[in-house]
Structure formats: structure tokens, C-alpha cells
Short mmCIF file of C-alpha atoms and ligand atoms in Angstrom, two decimals:
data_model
loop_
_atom_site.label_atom_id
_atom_site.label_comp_id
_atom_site.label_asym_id
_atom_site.label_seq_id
_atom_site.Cartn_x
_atom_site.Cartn_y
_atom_site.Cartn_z
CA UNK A 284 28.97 -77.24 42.29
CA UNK A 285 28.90 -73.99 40.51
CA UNK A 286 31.53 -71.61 41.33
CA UNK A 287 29.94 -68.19 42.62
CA UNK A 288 30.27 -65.42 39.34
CA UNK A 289 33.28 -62.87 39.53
CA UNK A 290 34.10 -59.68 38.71
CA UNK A 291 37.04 -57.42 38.68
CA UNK A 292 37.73 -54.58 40.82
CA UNK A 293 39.85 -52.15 42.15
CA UNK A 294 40.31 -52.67 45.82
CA UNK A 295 42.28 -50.14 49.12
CA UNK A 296 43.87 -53.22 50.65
CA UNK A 297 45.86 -51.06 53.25
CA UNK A 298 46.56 -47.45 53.53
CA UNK A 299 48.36 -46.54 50.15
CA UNK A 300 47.71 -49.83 48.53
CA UNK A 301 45.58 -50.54 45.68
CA UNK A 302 45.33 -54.22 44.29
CA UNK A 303 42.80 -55.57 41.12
CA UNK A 304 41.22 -58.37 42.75
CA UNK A 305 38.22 -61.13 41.89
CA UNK A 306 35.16 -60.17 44.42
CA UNK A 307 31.63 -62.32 43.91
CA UNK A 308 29.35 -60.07 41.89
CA UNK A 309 27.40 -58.50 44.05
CA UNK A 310 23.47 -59.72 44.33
CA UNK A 311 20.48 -56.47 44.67
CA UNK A 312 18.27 -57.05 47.83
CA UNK A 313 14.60 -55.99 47.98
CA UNK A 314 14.40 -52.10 46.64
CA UNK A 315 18.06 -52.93 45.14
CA UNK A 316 19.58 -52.24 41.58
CA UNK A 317 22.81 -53.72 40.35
CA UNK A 318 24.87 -51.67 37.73
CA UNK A 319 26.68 -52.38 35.27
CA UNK A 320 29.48 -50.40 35.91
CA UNK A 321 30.11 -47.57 32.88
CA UNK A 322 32.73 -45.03 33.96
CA UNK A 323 33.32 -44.08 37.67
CA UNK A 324 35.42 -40.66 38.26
CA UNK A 325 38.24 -40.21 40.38
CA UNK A 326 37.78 -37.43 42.81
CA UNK A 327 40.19 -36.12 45.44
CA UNK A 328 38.17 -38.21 48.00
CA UNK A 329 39.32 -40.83 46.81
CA UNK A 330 42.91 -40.16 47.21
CA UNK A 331 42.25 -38.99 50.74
CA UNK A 332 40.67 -42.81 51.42
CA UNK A 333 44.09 -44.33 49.84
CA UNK A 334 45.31 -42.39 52.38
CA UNK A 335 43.48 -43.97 55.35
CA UNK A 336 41.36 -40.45 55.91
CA UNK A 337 37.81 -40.18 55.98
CA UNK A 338 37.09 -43.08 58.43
CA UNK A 339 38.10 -45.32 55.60
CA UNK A 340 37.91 -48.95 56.63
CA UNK A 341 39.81 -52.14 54.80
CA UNK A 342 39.41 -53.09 52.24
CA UNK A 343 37.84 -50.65 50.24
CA UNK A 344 36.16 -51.04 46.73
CA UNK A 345 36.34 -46.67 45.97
CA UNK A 346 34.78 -44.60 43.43
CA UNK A 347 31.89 -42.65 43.70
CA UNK A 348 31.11 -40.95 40.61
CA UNK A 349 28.98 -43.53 38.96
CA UNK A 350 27.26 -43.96 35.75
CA UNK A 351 26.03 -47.46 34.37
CA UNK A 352 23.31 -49.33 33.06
CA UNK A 353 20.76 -51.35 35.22
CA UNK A 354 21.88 -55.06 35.19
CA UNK A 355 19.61 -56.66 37.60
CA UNK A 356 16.90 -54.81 39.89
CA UNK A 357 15.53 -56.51 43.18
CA UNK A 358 11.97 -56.81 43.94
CA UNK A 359 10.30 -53.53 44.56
CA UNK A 360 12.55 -51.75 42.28
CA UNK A 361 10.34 -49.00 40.81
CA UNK A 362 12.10 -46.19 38.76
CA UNK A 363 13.98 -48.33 36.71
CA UNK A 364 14.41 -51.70 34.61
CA UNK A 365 17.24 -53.92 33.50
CA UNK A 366 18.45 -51.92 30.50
CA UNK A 367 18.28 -48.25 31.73
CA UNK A 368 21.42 -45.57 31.58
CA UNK A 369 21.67 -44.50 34.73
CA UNK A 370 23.54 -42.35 37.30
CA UNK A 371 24.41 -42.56 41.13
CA UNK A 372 23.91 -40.49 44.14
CA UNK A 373 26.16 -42.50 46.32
CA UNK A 374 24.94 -40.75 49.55
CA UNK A 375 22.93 -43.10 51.75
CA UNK A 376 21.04 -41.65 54.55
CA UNK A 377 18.93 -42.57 57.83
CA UNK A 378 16.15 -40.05 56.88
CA UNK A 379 15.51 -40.34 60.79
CA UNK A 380 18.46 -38.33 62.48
CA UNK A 381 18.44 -34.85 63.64
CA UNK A 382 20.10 -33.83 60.02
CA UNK A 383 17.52 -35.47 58.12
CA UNK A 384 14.43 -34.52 59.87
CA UNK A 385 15.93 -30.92 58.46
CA UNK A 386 16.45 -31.90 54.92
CA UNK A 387 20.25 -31.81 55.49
CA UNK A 388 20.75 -35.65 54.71
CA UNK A 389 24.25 -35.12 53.50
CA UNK A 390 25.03 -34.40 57.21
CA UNK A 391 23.31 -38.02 57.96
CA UNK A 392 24.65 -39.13 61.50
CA UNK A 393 24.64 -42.31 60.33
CA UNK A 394 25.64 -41.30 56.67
CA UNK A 395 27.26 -44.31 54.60
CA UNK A 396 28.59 -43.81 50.34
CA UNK A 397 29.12 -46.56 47.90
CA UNK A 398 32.71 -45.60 47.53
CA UNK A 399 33.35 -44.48 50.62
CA UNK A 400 32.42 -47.11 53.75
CA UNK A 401 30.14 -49.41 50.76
CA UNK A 402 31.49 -51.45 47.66
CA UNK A 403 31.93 -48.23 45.18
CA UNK A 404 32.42 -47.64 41.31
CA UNK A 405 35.84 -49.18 40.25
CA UNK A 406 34.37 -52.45 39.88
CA UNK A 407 32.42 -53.62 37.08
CA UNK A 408 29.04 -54.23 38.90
CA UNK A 409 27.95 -51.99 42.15
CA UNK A 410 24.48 -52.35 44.18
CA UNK A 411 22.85 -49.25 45.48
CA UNK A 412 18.94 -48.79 46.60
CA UNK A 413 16.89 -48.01 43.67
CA UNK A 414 16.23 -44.62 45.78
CA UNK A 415 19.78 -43.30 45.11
CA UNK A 416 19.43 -44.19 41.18
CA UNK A 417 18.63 -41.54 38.68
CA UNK A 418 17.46 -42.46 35.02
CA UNK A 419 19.86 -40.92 32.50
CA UNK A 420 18.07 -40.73 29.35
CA UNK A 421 19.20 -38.25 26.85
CA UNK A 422 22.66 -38.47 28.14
CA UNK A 423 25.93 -40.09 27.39
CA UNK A 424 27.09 -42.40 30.46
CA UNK A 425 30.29 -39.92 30.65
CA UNK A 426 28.14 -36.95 31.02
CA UNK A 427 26.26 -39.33 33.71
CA UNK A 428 29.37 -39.91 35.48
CA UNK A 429 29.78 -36.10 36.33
CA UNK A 430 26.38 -36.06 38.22
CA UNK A 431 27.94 -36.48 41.38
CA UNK A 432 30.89 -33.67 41.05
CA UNK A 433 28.23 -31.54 39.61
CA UNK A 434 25.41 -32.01 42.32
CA UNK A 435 27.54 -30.46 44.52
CA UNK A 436 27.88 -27.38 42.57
CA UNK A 437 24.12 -27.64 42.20
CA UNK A 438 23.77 -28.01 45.82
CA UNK A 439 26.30 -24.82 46.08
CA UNK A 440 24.12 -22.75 43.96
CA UNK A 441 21.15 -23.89 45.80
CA UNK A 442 22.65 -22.46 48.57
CA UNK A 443 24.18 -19.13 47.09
CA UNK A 444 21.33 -18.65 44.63
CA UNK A 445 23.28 -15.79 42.74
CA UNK A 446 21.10 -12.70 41.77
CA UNK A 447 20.70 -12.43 38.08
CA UNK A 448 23.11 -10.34 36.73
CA UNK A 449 25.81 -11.61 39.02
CA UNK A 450 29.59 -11.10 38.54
CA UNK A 451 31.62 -13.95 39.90
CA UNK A 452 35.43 -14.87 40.74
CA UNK A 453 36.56 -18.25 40.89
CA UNK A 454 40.22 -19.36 41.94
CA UNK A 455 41.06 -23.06 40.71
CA UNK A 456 40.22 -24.42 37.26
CA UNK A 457 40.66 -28.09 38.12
CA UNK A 458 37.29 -30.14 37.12
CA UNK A 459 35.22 -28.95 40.19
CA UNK A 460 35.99 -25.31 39.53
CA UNK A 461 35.30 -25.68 36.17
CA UNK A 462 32.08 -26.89 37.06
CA UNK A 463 31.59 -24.39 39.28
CA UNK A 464 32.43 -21.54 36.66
CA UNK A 465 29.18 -23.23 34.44
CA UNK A 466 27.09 -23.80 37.28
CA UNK A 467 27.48 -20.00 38.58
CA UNK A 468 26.54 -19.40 34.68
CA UNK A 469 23.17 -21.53 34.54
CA UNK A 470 22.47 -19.87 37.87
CA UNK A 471 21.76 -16.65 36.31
CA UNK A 472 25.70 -14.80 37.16
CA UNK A 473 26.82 -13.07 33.83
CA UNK A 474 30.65 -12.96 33.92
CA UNK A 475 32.70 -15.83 35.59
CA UNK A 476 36.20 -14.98 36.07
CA UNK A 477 38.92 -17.32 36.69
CA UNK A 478 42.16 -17.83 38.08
CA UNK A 479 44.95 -21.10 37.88
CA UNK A 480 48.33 -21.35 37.74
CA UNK A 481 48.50 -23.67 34.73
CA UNK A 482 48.09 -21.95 30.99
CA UNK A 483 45.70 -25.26 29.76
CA UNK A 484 43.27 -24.86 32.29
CA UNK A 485 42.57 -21.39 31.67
CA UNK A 486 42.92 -22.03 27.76
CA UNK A 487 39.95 -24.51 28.55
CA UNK A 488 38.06 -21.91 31.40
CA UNK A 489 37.92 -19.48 28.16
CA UNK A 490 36.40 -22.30 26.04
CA UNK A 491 33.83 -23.32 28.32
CA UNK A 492 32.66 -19.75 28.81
CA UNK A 493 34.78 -18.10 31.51
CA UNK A 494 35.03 -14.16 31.21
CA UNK A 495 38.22 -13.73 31.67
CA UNK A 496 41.39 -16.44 32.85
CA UNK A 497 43.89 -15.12 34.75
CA UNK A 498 47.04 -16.58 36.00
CA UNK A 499 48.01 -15.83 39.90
CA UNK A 500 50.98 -12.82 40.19
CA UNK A 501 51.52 -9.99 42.58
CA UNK A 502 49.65 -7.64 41.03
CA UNK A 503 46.35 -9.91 40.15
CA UNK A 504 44.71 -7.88 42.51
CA UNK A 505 45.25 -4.53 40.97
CA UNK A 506 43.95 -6.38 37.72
CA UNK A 507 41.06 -7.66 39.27
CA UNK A 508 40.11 -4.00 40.59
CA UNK A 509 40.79 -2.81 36.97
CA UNK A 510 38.11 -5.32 35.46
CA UNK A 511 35.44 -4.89 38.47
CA UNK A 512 36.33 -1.76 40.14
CA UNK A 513 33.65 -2.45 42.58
CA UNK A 514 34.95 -6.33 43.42
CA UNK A 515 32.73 -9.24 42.30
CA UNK A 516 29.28 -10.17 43.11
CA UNK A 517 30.64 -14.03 43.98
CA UNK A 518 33.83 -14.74 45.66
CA UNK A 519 34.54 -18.58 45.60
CA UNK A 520 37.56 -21.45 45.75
CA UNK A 521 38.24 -24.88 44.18
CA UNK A 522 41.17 -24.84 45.90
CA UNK A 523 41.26 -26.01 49.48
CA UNK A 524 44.00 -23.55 49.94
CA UNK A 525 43.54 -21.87 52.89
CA UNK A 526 45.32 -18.34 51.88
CA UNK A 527 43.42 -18.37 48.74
CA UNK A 528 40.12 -17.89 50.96
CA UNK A 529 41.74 -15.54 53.21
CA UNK A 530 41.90 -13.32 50.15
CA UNK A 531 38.50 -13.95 48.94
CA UNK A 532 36.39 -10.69 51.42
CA UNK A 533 38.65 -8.17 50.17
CA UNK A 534 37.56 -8.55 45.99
CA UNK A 535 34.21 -9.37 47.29
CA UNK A 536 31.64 -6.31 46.26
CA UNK A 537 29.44 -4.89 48.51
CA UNK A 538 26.38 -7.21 49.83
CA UNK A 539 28.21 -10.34 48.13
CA UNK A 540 28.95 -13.54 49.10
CA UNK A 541 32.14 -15.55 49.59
CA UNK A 542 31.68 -18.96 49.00
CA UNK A 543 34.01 -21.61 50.31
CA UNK A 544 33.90 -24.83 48.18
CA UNK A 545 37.56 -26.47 47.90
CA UNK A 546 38.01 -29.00 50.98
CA UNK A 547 41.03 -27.08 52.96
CA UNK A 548 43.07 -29.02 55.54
CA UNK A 549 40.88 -30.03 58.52
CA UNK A 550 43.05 -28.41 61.47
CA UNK A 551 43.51 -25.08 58.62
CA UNK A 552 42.26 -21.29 59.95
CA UNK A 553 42.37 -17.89 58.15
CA UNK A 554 42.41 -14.57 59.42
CA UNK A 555 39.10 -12.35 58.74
CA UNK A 556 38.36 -9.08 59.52
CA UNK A 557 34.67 -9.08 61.19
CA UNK A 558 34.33 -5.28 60.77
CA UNK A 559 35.24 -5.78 57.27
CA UNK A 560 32.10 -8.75 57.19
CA UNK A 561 29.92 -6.09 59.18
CA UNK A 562 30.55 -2.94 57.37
CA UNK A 563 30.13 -4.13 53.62
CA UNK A 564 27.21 -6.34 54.21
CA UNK A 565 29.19 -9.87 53.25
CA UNK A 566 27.82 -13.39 53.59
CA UNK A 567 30.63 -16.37 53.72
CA UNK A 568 28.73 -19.51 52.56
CA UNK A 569 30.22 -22.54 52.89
CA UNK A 570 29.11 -25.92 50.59
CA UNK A 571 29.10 -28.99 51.69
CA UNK A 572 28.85 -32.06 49.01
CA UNK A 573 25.53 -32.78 47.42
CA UNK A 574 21.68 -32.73 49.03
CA UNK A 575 18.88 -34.18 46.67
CA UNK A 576 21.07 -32.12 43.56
CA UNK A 577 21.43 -34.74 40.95
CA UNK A 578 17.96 -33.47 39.17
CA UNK A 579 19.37 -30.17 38.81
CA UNK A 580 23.10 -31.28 37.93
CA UNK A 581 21.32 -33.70 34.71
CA UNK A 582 18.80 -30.86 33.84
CA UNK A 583 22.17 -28.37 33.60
CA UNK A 584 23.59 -31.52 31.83
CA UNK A 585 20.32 -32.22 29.21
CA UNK A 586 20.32 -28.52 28.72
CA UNK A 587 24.08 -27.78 27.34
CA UNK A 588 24.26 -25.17 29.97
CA UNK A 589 27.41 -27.46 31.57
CA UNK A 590 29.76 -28.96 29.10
CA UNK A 591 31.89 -32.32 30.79
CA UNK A 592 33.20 -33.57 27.25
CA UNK A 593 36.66 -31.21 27.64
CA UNK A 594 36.71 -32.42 30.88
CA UNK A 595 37.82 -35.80 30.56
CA UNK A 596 40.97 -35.78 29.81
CA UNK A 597 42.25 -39.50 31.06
CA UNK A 598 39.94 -42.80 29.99
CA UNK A 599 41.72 -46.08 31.90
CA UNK A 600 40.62 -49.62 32.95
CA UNK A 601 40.38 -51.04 36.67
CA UNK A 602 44.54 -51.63 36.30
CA UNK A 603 45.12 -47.81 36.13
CA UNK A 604 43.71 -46.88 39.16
CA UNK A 605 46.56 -46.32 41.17
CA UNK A 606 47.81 -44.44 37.95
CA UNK A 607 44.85 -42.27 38.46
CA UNK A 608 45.42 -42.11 41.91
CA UNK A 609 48.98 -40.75 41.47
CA UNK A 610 47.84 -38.04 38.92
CA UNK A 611 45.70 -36.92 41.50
CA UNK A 612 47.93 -36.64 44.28
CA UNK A 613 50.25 -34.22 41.25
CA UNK A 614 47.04 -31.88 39.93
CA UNK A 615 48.14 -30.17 36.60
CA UNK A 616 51.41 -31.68 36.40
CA UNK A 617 50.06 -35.04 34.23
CA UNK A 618 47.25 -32.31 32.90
CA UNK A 619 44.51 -34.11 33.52
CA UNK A 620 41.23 -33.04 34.53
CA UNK A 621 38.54 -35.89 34.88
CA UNK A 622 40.06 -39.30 34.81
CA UNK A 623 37.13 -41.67 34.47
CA UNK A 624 37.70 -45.42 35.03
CA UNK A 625 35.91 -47.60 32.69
CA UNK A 626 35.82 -51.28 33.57
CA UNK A 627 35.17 -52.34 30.20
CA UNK A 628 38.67 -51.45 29.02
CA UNK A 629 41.21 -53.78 29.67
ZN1 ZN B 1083 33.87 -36.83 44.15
ZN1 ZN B 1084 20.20 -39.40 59.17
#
């Protein structure tokens, strides 16, 4: 009798409890590809799973910012062959609920995720459909791994699809909103401004082609109103933080849009002024993860118009995941940015 293969992986054994553990490597159905695990990036999702939100069920194999190389492709596999660099949209969808008969599958009534309710990245194989797989030729795999983060800005833009020309404010210059900041650049807006409490991040929002990089204080908004006297084009958050999009109508400029992209606490509410909404001709757009955007997110990645290398500021094996986990749950304190977690390493 031969034993079944192994492979290690990260698992959520119980709400706050992560555990390395042997799991069979898993085998690709008809229309399936197995990866070869790469680099998978931790998110804030996945800290909110650790945390029993989300649905999450027990136990839990998370990660859902994927990049690999095909190991093994079931029959019917058409797009790609044992060999191939590769990245993940880890959205699966019904493609026959009310949602997806509108093109809106990432509102899927019966949405799953690899990292989410499937098997996910912080394992050193995953199987997905060969549908959800993306060839990622003329990329590193850790620019692959960011096509997830990114497709949501790409789906963002999609949505806000900035004049040319645009002015734009960003608050929070953690890795999404400095993805945001590049993606509101390669969508035509001129001058990206951004603010963060924490010197490094705005040291790096300069680098990577931010305006200007501001640092919160009472007066930021007389500052802001001496750089754009008329407010900006593009209001948006990578923040969550409920007061911070409060704030975000009043520097908006006339006819411009606020765009809400941080994940704020669920039971959370502002205070907005509808006459102020009426009377200066504002749109609030609100973002919600990706919708058919990986294309866009590698073409912004192929191009150089979206720069991950600074990002990654933490490289660890399946052992530092609740490491990871914790540096999350602390954001600038440990300064990270991306942490990706390579299986490979030990
Ligand atoms: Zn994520
Ligand atoms: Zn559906």
C-alpha cells in the first residue's frame, strides 16, 4: 500500500488558531488545474477569517492572493499546461444567479473563494477551475501574486473611470492604497495625493509616483485647499475608517466622485450632507472586490504603469503565517506592506 502524497499547509483550526499541518495533495477534476504554490499574499481578509468573520467555516486552508506554476491540469484544461506561471482569481461563481445574469459575479449568491470557504494559497499545491487561471508570462510570480489586490483597484477604476486630467486624494498608504494611488495613475488622473500617518509609507507613496504625501494634522485641510483650491477631482479611502470617509465630500471638487474602497466596520454609518451631494453635483462610488479585472491588473503589471517590487516588504514560509497574521492585525507598526508566503521556504 502506498501512502496517499502530502503536502504542507497552513490551516484556521478554530477561531484564532493557526496550525502547519500534512493535508493529501489535492487531485484537479475535469476543467481543473493544480498549482504549484509560488507566493500567496496576506490580505486583511484573511485576518478577519482567523477571526471567525466572513462565514468562515473549520478548518480553513486561507490565502487568496495566488501565483504559481501549473503542476497538473485535468482533462479539458484549455488555457494552460503543466509548466505555465500563472495567477489566480479565487472568485468562483454560479454564472446563473440574479448577480450573474448582470455581470456582477462578485456578488454571486452562491459565491465560493479558494481561501475563503475552498482550500486557499498557504499550502504548497491549490486546485482551482482552469476558468479562474490566468497565464502570467512576462511576469515575475511576485508581481503575479498582486493580481488579486490589484483587480480590485482595476475593478474600482472600471467603475470610477477618472476623466483624463484627473486630480485625486487618497487617505491610507498601506499596499491597497498604494495600489490604488498607481491604478488612479494608469487610469488617466494626473496628480495622486496621499495621506498616512506613518513617515515610510509616504517616503514610498513619493517613490512610486504620488504628488504629494502628507501626514494627517489639524490643519491638513487648510493644506489640501492650498494645493487644490478647488478640492480634488477623486476623493477615495484605504482605510475602512469610517470618519476618514465622512470627510471625503467636503475636499471633493465640483462634479467629482468620492470613492469608498477600505472595508469599514459592518454595523459603521457617517453623517452626509445630501444638499451638499445635490448642490455640487457629487457621485459616492463604492467598490466592491474584483469582477473579470485580472486582465487589466497584469496589463497595468506588463506595462510598468504599477510597481509591486517596494511593496513586499515581508517574504516567510507556511510556519510564519500566524507571524503574518499578527503584523496584520498591528498595520505600520512591524512596517510591512505585502507579506507574501512562499511555501518553498522553510
Ligand atoms: Zn486580499
Ligand atoms: Zn451566481
Amino acid at each position: 500500500m502506498t501512502a496517499a502524497r502530502t503536502m504542507p499547509a497552513a490551516v484556521i483550526t478554530a477561531p484564532g488558531r493557526v496550525e502547519q499541518r500534512e493535508l493529501p495533495v489535492p487531485e484537479p477534476g475535469p476543467g481543473q488545474v493544480r498549482i504549484r504554490v509560488h507566493a500567496t499574499g496576506v490580505c486583511g481578509t484573511d485576518l478577519h477569517l482567523l477571526h471567525g468573520h466572513f462565514g468562515a467555516r473549520f478548518p480553513l486552508v486561507p490565502g487568496h492572493e495566488i501565483s504559481g506554476t501549473v503542476d497538473a491540469a485535468g482533462p479539458g484544461v484549455l488555457n494552460v499546461r503543466e509548466g505555465d506561471p500563472v495567477t489566480l482569481d479565487p472568485n468562483l461563481y454560479c454564472g446563473q444567479c440574479h448577480a450573474c445574469q448582470r455581470g456582477l459575479f462578485q456578488h454571486c449568491e452562491h459565491h465560493e473563494a479558494l481561501g475563503v470557504t475552498l482550500p486557499g494559497g498557504f499550502a504548497a499545491f491549490t486546485v482551482c477551475p482552469a476558468s479562474n487561471v490566468y497565464p502570467a508570462h512576462g511576469l515575475s510570480l511576485d508581481q503575479a501574486a498582486f493580481a488579486e489586490p490589484l483587480g480590485c483597484v482595476a475593478w474600482g477604476m472600471t467603475r470610477l473611470r477618472p476623466r483624463p486630467g484627473s486630480t485625486a486624494l487618497v487617505f491610507g498608504a498601506g499596499a491597497i492604497g498604494l495600489l490604488l494611488m498607481q491604478g488612479l495613475r494608469a487610469s488617466g488622473c494626473s496628480r495622486v495625493v496621499m495621506v498616512d500617518p506613518v513617515q515610510d509609507r509616504l517616503d514610498l507613496a513619493r517613490t512610486l509616483g504620488a504628488a504629494h504625501a502628507l501626514t494627517p494634522h489639524a490643519e491638513l485641510t487648510d493644506e489640501l485647499r492650498d494645493l487644490f483650491p478647488h478640492g480634488f477631482d477623486v476623493t477615495a479611502e484605504a482605510t475602512g475608517v469610517p470618519s476618514v470617509v465622512q470627510g471625503l465630500p467636503a475636499l471633493t471638487a465640483i462634479g467629482g466622485h468620492v470613492l469608498v474602497f477600505g472595508v469599514a466596520p459592518e454595523d459603521a454609518t457617517v453623517t452626509v450632507s445630501p444638499y451638499e451631494l445635490f448642490v455640487r453635483d457629487l457621485t459616492v462610488l463604492g467598490s466592491f472586490a474584483l469582477n473579470q479585472t485580472v486582465p487589466l491588473a497584469l496589463e497595468w503589471l506588463r506595462s510598468g504603469q504599477v510597481n509591486v517590487g517596494p511593496l513586499i516588504t515581508h517574504r516567510l514560509g507556511l510556519g510564519g503565517v500566524e507571524d503574518a497574521l499578527n503584523m496584520k492585525a498591528r498595520p505600520g507598526l512591524a512596517g510591512a506592506q505585502k507579506v507574501l508566503i512562499t511555501p518553498g521556504l522553510a
